[in-house]
Coordinates of C-alpha atoms (C1' of nucleotides) in Angstrom, one line a residue:
Chain A
M1 CA -53.8 30.3 -36.1
L2 CA -51.6 32.4 -34.0
S3 CA -52.1 30.3 -30.9
E4 CA -51.2 27.2 -32.9
L5 CA -48.1 28.8 -34.1
L6 CA -47.2 29.7 -30.5
R7 CA -47.9 26.2 -29.2
A8 CA -45.7 24.7 -31.9
S9 CA -42.9 27.1 -31.1
S10 CA -42.2 25.8 -27.6
S11 CA -39.1 24.0 -28.7
K12 CA -37.7 26.9 -30.8
P13 CA -34.7 28.8 -29.8
P14 CA -35.3 32.3 -28.2
N15 CA -34.5 34.4 -31.3
Q16 CA -37.2 32.5 -33.3
L17 CA -39.6 33.0 -30.5
K18 CA -39.0 36.7 -30.7
K19 CA -39.7 36.8 -34.4
I20 CA -43.0 35.0 -33.8
H21 CA -43.8 37.5 -31.1
G22 CA -43.0 40.3 -33.4
L23 CA -45.3 38.7 -36.0
V24 CA -48.1 38.5 -33.4
L25 CA -47.7 42.2 -32.6
T26 CA -47.7 43.3 -36.3
T27 CA -51.0 41.6 -37.0
G28 CA -52.6 44.5 -35.2
F29 CA -55.0 42.2 -33.3
S30 CA -55.4 43.1 -29.8
V31 CA -53.1 40.7 -28.2
K32 CA -54.9 38.5 -25.8
N33 CA -53.4 37.4 -22.5
S34 CA -53.9 33.8 -23.5
L35 CA -51.5 34.2 -26.4
L36 CA -49.0 36.0 -24.2
T37 CA -49.3 33.3 -21.7
Q38 CA -48.2 30.7 -24.1
M39 CA -45.4 32.9 -25.2
L40 CA -44.3 33.4 -21.6
E41 CA -44.3 29.8 -20.9
N42 CA -42.2 29.1 -24.0
L43 CA -39.7 31.7 -23.1
V44 CA -39.4 30.4 -19.5
L45 CA -38.8 27.0 -21.0
V46 CA -36.0 28.1 -23.2
G47 CA -34.5 30.3 -20.4
D48 CA -34.7 33.7 -22.1
M49 CA -35.8 35.5 -18.9
C50 CA -35.2 39.0 -20.2
Y51 CA -37.6 38.6 -23.0
A52 CA -40.0 36.7 -20.8
R53 CA -40.0 39.7 -18.5
Q54 CA -40.8 42.0 -21.4
V55 CA -43.8 39.8 -22.4
F56 CA -44.9 39.7 -18.8
D57 CA -44.8 43.5 -18.5
E58 CA -47.0 43.8 -21.6
M59 CA -49.7 41.8 -20.0
H60 CA -52.7 43.5 -18.6
K61 CA -53.3 42.6 -14.9
P62 CA -51.6 39.2 -15.0
R63 CA -53.2 36.5 -12.9
I64 CA -51.3 35.0 -10.0
F65 CA -50.3 31.8 -11.9
L66 CA -48.6 34.0 -14.5
W67 CA -46.5 35.6 -11.7
N68 CA -45.7 32.1 -10.6
T69 CA -44.6 31.1 -14.1
L70 CA -42.2 34.0 -14.0
F71 CA -41.0 33.1 -10.5
K72 CA -40.4 29.6 -11.7
G73 CA -38.3 30.8 -14.6
Y74 CA -36.2 33.1 -12.4
V75 CA -35.5 30.3 -9.9
K76 CA -34.8 27.7 -12.6
N77 CA -32.3 30.0 -14.2
Q78 CA -30.7 30.8 -10.9
L79 CA -31.7 34.5 -10.8
P80 CA -32.5 34.7 -7.1
F81 CA -32.3 38.5 -7.0
E82 CA -34.8 39.0 -9.8
T83 CA -37.1 36.6 -8.0
V84 CA -37.0 38.6 -4.8
L85 CA -37.4 41.9 -6.7
L86 CA -40.4 40.5 -8.5
Y87 CA -41.9 39.4 -5.2
K88 CA -41.4 42.9 -3.8
K89 CA -43.1 44.4 -6.8
M90 CA -45.9 42.0 -6.5
R91 CA -46.5 43.0 -2.9
D92 CA -46.2 46.7 -3.7
L93 CA -49.0 46.2 -6.3
G94 CA -51.1 44.5 -3.7
V95 CA -51.2 41.2 -5.5
R96 CA -51.6 38.3 -3.1
S97 CA -49.2 35.4 -3.2
D98 CA -50.7 31.9 -3.1
E99 CA -49.3 28.6 -1.9
F100 CA -47.4 28.1 -5.2
T101 CA -45.5 31.4 -4.9
Y102 CA -43.8 30.8 -1.7
P103 CA -41.6 27.8 -2.5
F104 CA -39.9 29.8 -5.3
V105 CA -39.4 32.9 -3.2
V106 CA -38.1 30.9 -0.2
K107 CA -35.6 29.1 -2.5
A108 CA -34.4 32.4 -3.9
I109 CA -33.9 33.9 -0.4
S110 CA -31.9 30.8 0.7
E111 CA -29.7 31.2 -2.3
I112 CA -29.1 34.9 -1.6
G113 CA -28.3 33.9 2.0
V114 CA -29.6 36.9 4.0
L115 CA -31.0 35.5 7.2
P116 CA -33.1 38.4 8.2
C117 CA -34.9 38.3 4.9
G118 CA -35.5 34.6 5.5
F119 CA -37.1 35.4 8.9
A120 CA -39.3 38.1 7.3
L121 CA -40.4 35.7 4.6
H122 CA -41.2 33.0 7.1
A123 CA -43.4 35.6 8.9
H124 CA -45.2 36.3 5.7
V125 CA -45.8 32.6 5.1
M126 CA -47.2 32.2 8.6
K127 CA -49.4 35.3 8.2
N128 CA -50.9 33.8 5.1
G129 CA -51.4 30.4 6.8
F130 CA -49.2 28.5 4.4
E131 CA -46.8 27.1 7.0
C132 CA -48.7 23.9 7.4
L133 CA -48.3 23.1 3.7
G134 CA -45.7 20.4 3.3
I135 CA -44.0 21.8 0.3
V136 CA -43.6 25.3 1.7
A137 CA -42.5 23.9 5.0
T138 CA -39.9 21.7 3.3
E139 CA -38.5 24.7 1.5
L140 CA -38.3 26.6 4.7
V141 CA -36.5 23.8 6.5
M142 CA -34.0 23.7 3.6
M143 CA -33.6 27.4 3.8
Y144 CA -32.7 27.3 7.6
M145 CA -30.2 24.5 7.0
K146 CA -28.5 26.5 4.3
F147 CA -28.3 29.5 6.7
G148 CA -26.7 27.2 9.3
E149 CA -29.7 27.6 11.6
L150 CA -29.7 23.9 12.5
S151 CA -32.0 24.2 15.5
S152 CA -34.6 26.2 13.6
A153 CA -34.5 23.7 10.8
K154 CA -34.8 20.8 13.1
F155 CA -37.6 22.4 15.0
L156 CA -39.6 23.2 11.9
F157 CA -39.0 19.7 10.5
E158 CA -40.2 18.1 13.7
S159 CA -43.3 20.3 13.9
M160 CA -44.4 19.4 10.4
Q161 CA -47.7 17.5 10.7
V162 CA -47.1 15.4 7.6
R163 CA -43.6 14.3 6.7
D164 CA -43.7 12.4 3.5
L165 CA -40.8 10.7 1.8
V166 CA -39.9 13.9 -0.2
A167 CA -39.7 15.9 3.0
W168 CA -37.4 13.4 4.6
N169 CA -35.3 13.2 1.5
A170 CA -35.0 16.9 1.2
F171 CA -34.0 17.2 4.8
I172 CA -31.4 14.5 4.6
A173 CA -30.1 15.9 1.3
V174 CA -29.7 19.4 2.7
C175 CA -27.9 18.0 5.7
V176 CA -25.3 16.4 3.5
Q177 CA -25.1 19.5 1.3
T178 CA -24.3 21.7 4.2
G179 CA -21.7 19.3 5.6
N180 CA -23.8 17.9 8.4
S181 CA -23.4 14.3 7.4
A182 CA -23.5 12.9 10.9
M183 CA -26.9 14.5 11.3
A184 CA -28.0 13.1 8.0
L185 CA -27.1 9.6 9.3
E186 CA -29.0 10.3 12.5
Y187 CA -32.1 11.2 10.6
Y188 CA -31.7 8.3 8.2
R189 CA -31.7 6.0 11.2
R190 CA -34.8 7.7 12.6
M191 CA -36.5 7.4 9.2
C192 CA -35.9 3.7 9.3
A193 CA -37.1 3.5 12.9
D194 CA -40.3 5.4 11.8
A195 CA -40.7 2.8 9.1
V196 CA -40.7 5.3 6.3
Q197 CA -39.8 3.4 3.2
F198 CA -36.8 5.1 1.6
D199 CA -36.1 5.3 -2.1
S200 CA -33.1 5.9 -4.5
F201 CA -33.0 9.6 -3.6
T202 CA -32.4 8.7 0.0
V203 CA -29.7 6.2 -0.9
V204 CA -27.8 8.8 -3.0
S205 CA -27.8 11.3 -0.2
M206 CA -26.7 8.7 2.3
L207 CA -23.9 7.4 0.2
S208 CA -22.7 10.9 -0.2
A209 CA -22.9 11.4 3.5
C210 CA -20.9 8.2 4.1
G211 CA -18.3 9.5 1.6
Q212 CA -18.1 12.7 3.6
L213 CA -17.7 10.8 6.9
G214 CA -15.4 8.2 5.5
S215 CA -17.7 5.5 6.6
L216 CA -17.1 2.7 4.2
E217 CA -18.9 0.0 6.2
I218 CA -22.1 2.0 6.8
G219 CA -22.1 3.0 3.1
K220 CA -21.9 -0.6 2.0
E221 CA -24.6 -1.6 4.4
I222 CA -27.0 1.1 3.1
Y223 CA -26.3 0.1 -0.5
D224 CA -26.8 -3.6 0.2
R225 CA -30.1 -2.8 2.0
A226 CA -31.2 -0.8 -1.0
R227 CA -30.5 -3.8 -3.3
K228 CA -32.4 -6.1 -1.0
E229 CA -35.4 -3.9 -0.9
D230 CA -35.4 -3.7 -4.7
I231 CA -34.7 0.0 -4.9
D232 CA -33.9 1.2 -8.4
C233 CA -30.1 1.5 -8.4
N234 CA -29.7 3.7 -11.4
V235 CA -26.6 5.5 -12.7
I236 CA -26.9 8.2 -10.1
V237 CA -27.0 5.7 -7.3
E238 CA -24.0 3.9 -8.7
N239 CA -22.1 7.1 -9.2
A240 CA -22.8 8.0 -5.6
K241 CA -21.5 4.7 -4.5
L242 CA -18.4 5.1 -6.7
D243 CA -17.8 8.5 -5.1
M244 CA -18.3 7.0 -1.6
Y245 CA -15.6 4.4 -2.3
L246 CA -13.2 7.0 -3.5
K247 CA -13.8 9.3 -0.7
C248 CA -13.1 6.5 1.7
G249 CA -9.8 5.9 0.0
S250 CA -10.8 2.6 -1.5
T251 CA -9.7 3.0 -5.1
E252 CA -9.8 -0.8 -5.7
D253 CA -13.4 -1.2 -4.8
A254 CA -14.2 1.8 -6.9
R255 CA -12.5 0.4 -9.9
V256 CA -14.2 -2.9 -9.6
L257 CA -17.6 -1.2 -9.5
F258 CA -16.7 1.1 -12.3
D259 CA -15.7 -1.7 -14.6
E260 CA -18.9 -3.6 -13.7
M261 CA -21.2 -0.6 -14.4
K262 CA -23.3 -1.2 -17.4
Q263 CA -24.3 2.4 -17.7
K264 CA -21.7 5.1 -17.3
N265 CA -22.0 8.8 -18.0
V266 CA -19.6 11.8 -17.8
V267 CA -20.2 12.0 -14.1
S268 CA -19.0 8.4 -13.6
W269 CA -15.8 9.0 -15.5
S270 CA -15.2 12.3 -13.9
T271 CA -15.8 10.9 -10.4
M272 CA -13.2 8.2 -11.1
I273 CA -10.7 10.6 -12.5
V274 CA -11.1 13.1 -9.7
G275 CA -11.1 10.3 -7.1
Y276 CA -7.8 8.8 -8.5
A277 CA -6.3 12.3 -8.4
M278 CA -7.4 12.8 -4.8
N279 CA -5.9 9.5 -3.8
G280 CA -2.6 10.3 -5.4
D281 CA -3.1 7.8 -8.3
S282 CA -2.3 10.2 -11.1
K283 CA -1.3 7.6 -13.6
E284 CA -4.6 5.9 -13.3
A285 CA -6.4 9.2 -13.6
L286 CA -4.7 10.1 -16.8
G287 CA -5.0 6.6 -18.2
L288 CA -8.7 6.7 -17.6
F289 CA -9.0 9.9 -19.5
A290 CA -7.3 8.3 -22.5
M291 CA -9.9 5.5 -22.3
M292 CA -12.7 8.0 -22.1
Q293 CA -11.5 9.8 -25.2
K294 CA -11.3 6.4 -27.0
E295 CA -14.8 5.8 -26.1
G296 CA -15.7 9.1 -27.6
L297 CA -17.2 10.6 -24.5
R298 CA -17.0 14.3 -24.1
P299 CA -15.3 15.5 -20.9
N300 CA -16.7 18.4 -19.0
Y301 CA -15.2 21.0 -16.8
V302 CA -15.1 18.7 -13.7
T303 CA -13.2 16.1 -15.7
F304 CA -10.6 18.7 -16.5
L305 CA -10.4 19.7 -12.9
G306 CA -9.6 16.1 -12.0
L307 CA -7.0 15.9 -14.7
L308 CA -5.2 19.2 -13.7
S309 CA -5.2 18.2 -10.1
A310 CA -3.7 14.8 -11.1
C311 CA -1.0 16.5 -13.0
S312 CA -0.3 18.9 -10.2
H313 CA 0.0 15.9 -7.9
A314 CA 2.3 14.0 -10.1
G315 CA 4.3 17.1 -10.9
V316 CA 4.0 16.7 -14.7
V317 CA 3.9 20.3 -15.8
N318 CA 3.8 19.7 -19.5
E319 CA 1.0 17.2 -19.3
G320 CA -1.0 19.8 -17.3
K321 CA -0.3 22.5 -19.9
K322 CA -1.4 20.1 -22.6
Y323 CA -4.8 19.5 -20.9
F324 CA -5.2 23.2 -20.3
N325 CA -4.6 24.0 -23.9
M326 CA -7.1 21.2 -24.8
M327 CA -9.7 23.1 -22.9
V328 CA -8.9 26.4 -24.4
Q329 CA -9.0 25.0 -27.9
S330 CA -12.0 22.8 -27.6
N331 CA -14.5 25.5 -28.4
D332 CA -16.9 23.7 -26.1
K333 CA -18.8 26.0 -23.7
N334 CA -18.7 23.1 -21.2
C335 CA -15.0 23.0 -21.2
E336 CA -14.0 26.7 -21.0
P337 CA -11.4 27.2 -18.3
R338 CA -13.0 28.7 -15.2
K339 CA -11.3 30.3 -12.2
E340 CA -10.9 26.9 -10.6
H341 CA -8.9 25.7 -13.6
Y342 CA -6.6 28.7 -13.4
A343 CA -6.1 28.0 -9.7
C344 CA -5.2 24.4 -10.6
M345 CA -2.7 25.6 -13.1
V346 CA -1.1 28.0 -10.6
D347 CA -1.0 25.2 -8.1
L348 CA 0.7 22.9 -10.7
L349 CA 3.3 25.5 -11.7
G350 CA 3.8 26.7 -8.1
R351 CA 4.1 23.2 -6.6
S352 CA 6.7 22.4 -9.2
G353 CA 8.7 25.4 -8.2
L354 CA 7.9 27.5 -11.2
L355 CA 6.8 30.4 -9.1
E356 CA 7.7 33.2 -11.5
E357 CA 5.9 31.4 -14.3
A358 CA 2.9 30.9 -12.1
Y359 CA 2.9 34.7 -11.3
E360 CA 3.1 35.6 -14.9
F361 CA 0.3 33.1 -15.7
I362 CA -1.9 35.0 -13.2
E363 CA -1.0 38.3 -14.7
K364 CA -1.9 37.1 -18.2
M365 CA -5.2 35.4 -17.4
P366 CA -8.3 36.8 -19.0
L367 CA -10.5 36.4 -15.8
E368 CA -10.1 38.5 -12.7
P369 CA -7.9 36.5 -10.3
D370 CA -9.7 35.7 -7.0
A371 CA -8.5 34.8 -3.6
G372 CA -8.4 31.1 -4.5
I373 CA -5.9 31.8 -7.3
W374 CA -3.6 34.0 -5.2
G375 CA -4.0 31.5 -2.4
A376 CA -2.7 28.7 -4.6
L377 CA 0.4 30.8 -5.3
L378 CA 0.8 31.7 -1.7
G379 CA 0.7 28.1 -0.7
A380 CA 3.3 27.3 -3.3
C381 CA 5.5 30.2 -2.0
A382 CA 5.2 28.7 1.5
V383 CA 6.2 25.2 0.3
H384 CA 9.2 26.5 -1.6
R385 CA 10.1 29.0 1.0
D386 CA 10.1 31.9 -1.4
M387 CA 9.7 34.8 1.0
N388 CA 10.0 37.6 -1.6
L389 CA 7.2 36.5 -3.9
G390 CA 5.3 35.2 -0.8
Q391 CA 5.2 38.6 0.7
K392 CA 4.2 40.3 -2.5
V393 CA 1.3 37.9 -2.8
A394 CA 0.5 38.2 0.9
D395 CA 0.3 41.9 0.5
L396 CA -2.1 41.5 -2.4
L397 CA -4.2 38.8 -0.7
V398 CA -4.5 40.8 2.6
E399 CA -6.8 43.2 0.7
T400 CA -8.7 40.8 -1.4
A401 CA -9.3 37.9 1.0
P402 CA -10.6 39.5 4.1
D403 CA -12.8 36.7 5.3
I404 CA -11.2 33.4 4.7
G405 CA -9.4 32.3 7.8
A406 CA -7.1 29.8 6.1
Y407 CA -5.6 32.5 3.9
Q408 CA -5.1 34.8 6.7
V409 CA -3.2 32.1 8.7
L410 CA -1.1 31.4 5.7
I411 CA -0.3 35.1 5.2
S412 CA 0.6 35.5 8.9
N413 CA 2.8 32.4 8.7
I414 CA 4.6 33.8 5.7
Y415 CA 5.2 37.1 7.5
A416 CA 6.3 35.2 10.6
A417 CA 8.8 33.1 8.6
A418 CA 10.2 36.4 7.2
G419 CA 10.4 37.8 10.7
K420 CA 8.0 40.6 10.0
W421 CA 6.3 40.5 13.3
D422 CA 4.5 43.9 12.9
C423 CA 2.8 42.5 9.8
V424 CA 1.9 39.3 11.7
D425 CA 0.3 41.5 14.3
K426 CA -1.6 43.4 11.8
V427 CA -3.1 40.3 10.2
R428 CA -4.0 38.8 13.5
R429 CA -5.6 42.0 14.7
K430 CA -7.6 42.1 11.5
M431 CA -8.7 38.5 11.9
R432 CA -9.8 39.2 15.4
K433 CA -11.7 42.3 14.3
L434 CA -13.4 40.5 11.5
G435 CA -14.1 37.6 13.8
T436 CA -12.5 35.2 11.4
K437 CA -13.7 31.9 12.8
K438 CA -11.2 29.3 13.8
V439 CA -12.7 26.0 13.0
A440 CA -11.9 23.4 15.6
A441 CA -9.8 20.5 14.3
Y442 CA -11.2 17.0 14.7
S443 CA -10.6 13.6 13.3
S444 CA -12.9 10.7 13.0
V445 CA -12.7 6.9 12.6
E446 CA -15.6 4.6 11.8
F447 CA -15.8 1.5 13.9
G448 CA -18.6 -0.9 14.8
G449 CA -21.3 1.0 12.8
K450 CA -20.5 4.2 14.6
I451 CA -18.3 7.2 13.9
H452 CA -15.9 8.1 16.6
F453 CA -14.8 11.7 16.8
F454 CA -11.7 13.0 18.5
N455 CA -10.7 16.6 19.3
R456 CA -7.2 17.6 20.3
G457 CA -6.4 16.3 23.8
D458 CA -9.9 14.7 23.9
K459 CA -10.5 12.5 26.9
S460 CA -14.2 12.0 26.4
H461 CA -14.0 8.7 24.5
P462 CA -14.9 5.6 26.6
Q463 CA -11.6 4.0 25.6
S464 CA -9.7 7.1 26.4
R465 CA -7.3 5.5 28.8
A466 CA -6.3 2.7 26.5
I467 CA -5.9 5.2 23.6
Y468 CA -3.5 7.4 25.6
E469 CA -1.6 4.4 26.8
K470 CA -1.3 3.1 23.2
L471 CA -0.2 6.6 22.0
E472 CA 2.6 6.7 24.7
E473 CA 3.7 3.2 23.8
I474 CA 3.9 4.1 20.1
L475 CA 5.6 7.4 20.6
K476 CA 8.3 5.7 22.6
K477 CA 8.9 3.0 20.0
I478 CA 9.0 5.3 17.0
R479 CA 11.4 7.7 18.8
N480 CA 13.8 4.8 18.7
L481 CA 13.2 4.6 14.9
G482 CA 14.2 8.2 14.6
Y483 CA 11.0 10.1 15.0
V484 CA 11.5 13.6 16.3
P485 CA 8.5 15.8 17.2
D486 CA 8.4 18.7 14.8
T487 CA 7.4 21.8 16.7
G488 CA 9.0 24.4 14.5
S489 CA 6.9 24.1 11.3
V490 CA 5.0 27.2 10.5
F491 CA 3.8 26.5 7.0
H492 CA 0.4 25.1 7.4
D493 CA -2.9 26.7 8.2
V494 CA -3.0 25.9 11.8
E495 CA -3.0 28.5 14.5
T496 CA 0.0 29.2 16.7
E497 CA -1.8 28.1 19.9
E498 CA -2.6 24.9 18.2
K499 CA 1.0 24.3 17.4
E500 CA 2.3 25.1 20.8
S501 CA -0.2 23.1 22.7
S502 CA 0.3 19.4 23.1
L503 CA 1.5 18.4 19.7
S504 CA 1.4 14.7 20.7
H505 CA -2.3 14.8 21.4
H506 CA -3.5 16.1 18.0
S507 CA -6.8 14.6 17.0
E508 CA -5.3 12.5 14.2
K509 CA -2.8 10.9 16.6
L510 CA -5.6 9.9 19.0
A511 CA -7.7 8.6 16.0
I512 CA -4.8 6.5 14.8
A513 CA -4.2 5.1 18.3
F514 CA -7.9 4.3 18.4
G515 CA -7.7 2.5 15.1
L516 CA -4.7 0.5 16.2
I517 CA -6.6 -0.7 19.2
N518 CA -9.8 -1.6 17.4
A519 CA -9.5 -2.1 13.6
R520 CA -8.9 -5.6 12.4
A521 CA -5.2 -6.2 11.5
E522 CA -5.9 -7.0 7.9
H523 CA -7.9 -3.7 7.4
P524 CA -6.3 -0.4 6.9
I525 CA -6.9 2.3 9.5
R526 CA -9.0 5.0 8.0
V527 CA -8.9 8.4 9.5
M528 CA -10.8 11.5 8.4
K529 CA -9.7 15.0 9.3
N530 CA -11.7 18.1 8.8
L531 CA -8.7 20.4 8.3
R532 CA -5.3 19.9 6.8
T533 CA -3.0 17.6 8.7
C534 CA 0.1 19.1 10.1
D535 CA 3.7 18.1 9.2
D536 CA 4.3 16.4 12.5
C537 CA 1.2 14.2 12.3
H538 CA 2.2 13.3 8.8
V539 CA 5.6 12.2 9.9
F540 CA 4.1 10.4 12.9
A541 CA 1.7 8.4 10.6
K542 CA 4.6 7.4 8.4
F543 CA 6.5 6.0 11.3
V544 CA 3.5 4.3 12.7
S545 CA 2.9 2.6 9.4
R546 CA 6.5 1.4 9.4
L547 CA 6.5 0.3 13.0
T548 CA 3.2 -1.6 12.9
S549 CA 3.1 -2.7 9.3
R550 CA -0.4 -1.4 9.1
D551 CA -1.7 0.7 6.3
I552 CA -3.1 4.1 7.3
I553 CA -5.4 6.0 5.0
M554 CA -5.8 9.5 6.2
R555 CA -8.0 12.0 4.4
D556 CA -7.6 15.6 5.2
K557 CA -9.3 18.6 3.8
N558 CA -7.4 18.6 0.6
R559 CA -6.4 15.0 -0.3
F560 CA -5.6 11.5 0.8
H561 CA -2.5 10.2 2.4
H562 CA -1.9 6.5 2.0
F563 CA 0.8 5.5 4.4
K564 CA 2.4 2.2 3.8
N565 CA 5.7 1.0 5.3
G566 CA 6.8 4.4 6.3
V567 CA 6.0 6.1 2.9
C568 CA 3.2 8.4 1.9
S569 CA 1.6 8.6 -1.5
C570 CA 1.4 12.4 -1.4
R571 CA 3.9 15.0 -2.5
D572 CA 2.9 17.7 -0.1
F573 CA 5.3 16.8 2.7
W574 CA 8.7 15.2 2.7
Chain B
dA1 C1' -52.6 25.6 -15.6
dT2 C1' -48.2 27.0 -11.8
dA3 C1' -44.9 24.3 -5.9
dG4 C1' -40.6 20.3 -2.4
dG5 C1' -35.7 15.6 -2.8
dG6 C1' -30.3 12.8 -5.6
dT7 C1' -24.2 11.9 -8.3
dT8 C1' -18.5 14.6 -10.1
dA9 C1' -15.5 20.1 -8.8
dG10 C1' -15.0 24.4 -4.8

DNA sequence: ATAGGGTTAG
């Protein structure tokens, strides 16, 4: 009777499960593990891990699969620390893990992100002889990728005896997730060469990779191949393609696809809205949201992020406030404003010059403001040259954002602009002490099925000579149009050394010159940059678009710049 | 009985 009750309770909410559990206890029967097992599984299913743990602790000598059930629950509910603690307890009690245990624990460790623990765990896996198991090995490979240990991950992946489709997909997916999309492409090509038949999972990751790389042509090619090979192109695949188009700056293609899609979900709509916002098409973004509401679809927190960033971009403060209030009043757990939304609001207010209001907004917010929020205000202070507030915020941020290089650079630039060189020194020393990493700037252009990368002053490209000649020629011509190299700007997150050294050989300038030489005249020149573009390159691109009548689409770390006839769609520079 | 892969934001 009781076991039937429990079996039937699997879909019940946690509080009802607890009542049933209480009932079981009051019957006075000796509670058998089989009953508790059912109970535990139900609790893990509904995600009440606290209660699940209680039930587990009541059990007498639980068998290994019960431990595993609990591990599964912890991992599924994103409680990596509980997972690891449980693993430790298990070892202390002398219970041996089996091959089902390790995938959970490895996943937890990679989420926590402590490399030495990862190594130790790998050693345990090897000691128990589980390393040759595909599933465990796959998790380990993903763990190393997440730790940034590319060579360990590659080595382990290569040494797997059996690499099935899931192993390939997992590896490619984690490459994309960790920002190594060029590597994902490399392995995709190898997968094809090895004649491993890919599936829709592969396609989704690869479309995402192409979005990251700005490789419109390669992305289209992969999608077309998927259609030809009769791979199931479900909503997720279509969404990924949509995102790829938008990340390549091709809002037109995206819209055509979006309108054609038979099945659309919140992600499709949000992708479009966010994409329009990124591309500076705020009107379309807001219009799409109106359509979405008409269709009766519920937005989620990502949708609102897109909306707020669209408002910020268009400088429509009241619209932004309207959407923010909509979130607050919606009473929908999915739409509660998170820190990112507050950061968006600060950005919106700050960008529009309402710095005081932005500051008050932060002071009044119910969540603890983080570096991202202060950073948004600091960026706005920099744009509006408000040194008083800027310094105040910089002072605050100096303490709370010790490890994010971009903020430190912004702070030191603010101090520099205010002439407070002792403060500049202090920040720089701190950066050096903390070893704040300076990410090297690079730009890339897709051409001929390949991605061409350029560093500043790069001479490694085979067409290098032609590129520099083209650059010289262009610089000469646009000087006549009124271009003056801007060496004085201090307000973006680039290092001083970078500013001082050959401004005219910035990676995006080389990439644009490369595009001018190679890209077909009717196509826009698409340039991707890993960091933010500097003022001078921005002005440069405007002039080039005017001089050559070519459209330049440049994506930097934050947003798109569509240059057409000497004008850019963005409001970040003027 | 229990284990590995995919889309939007940062």
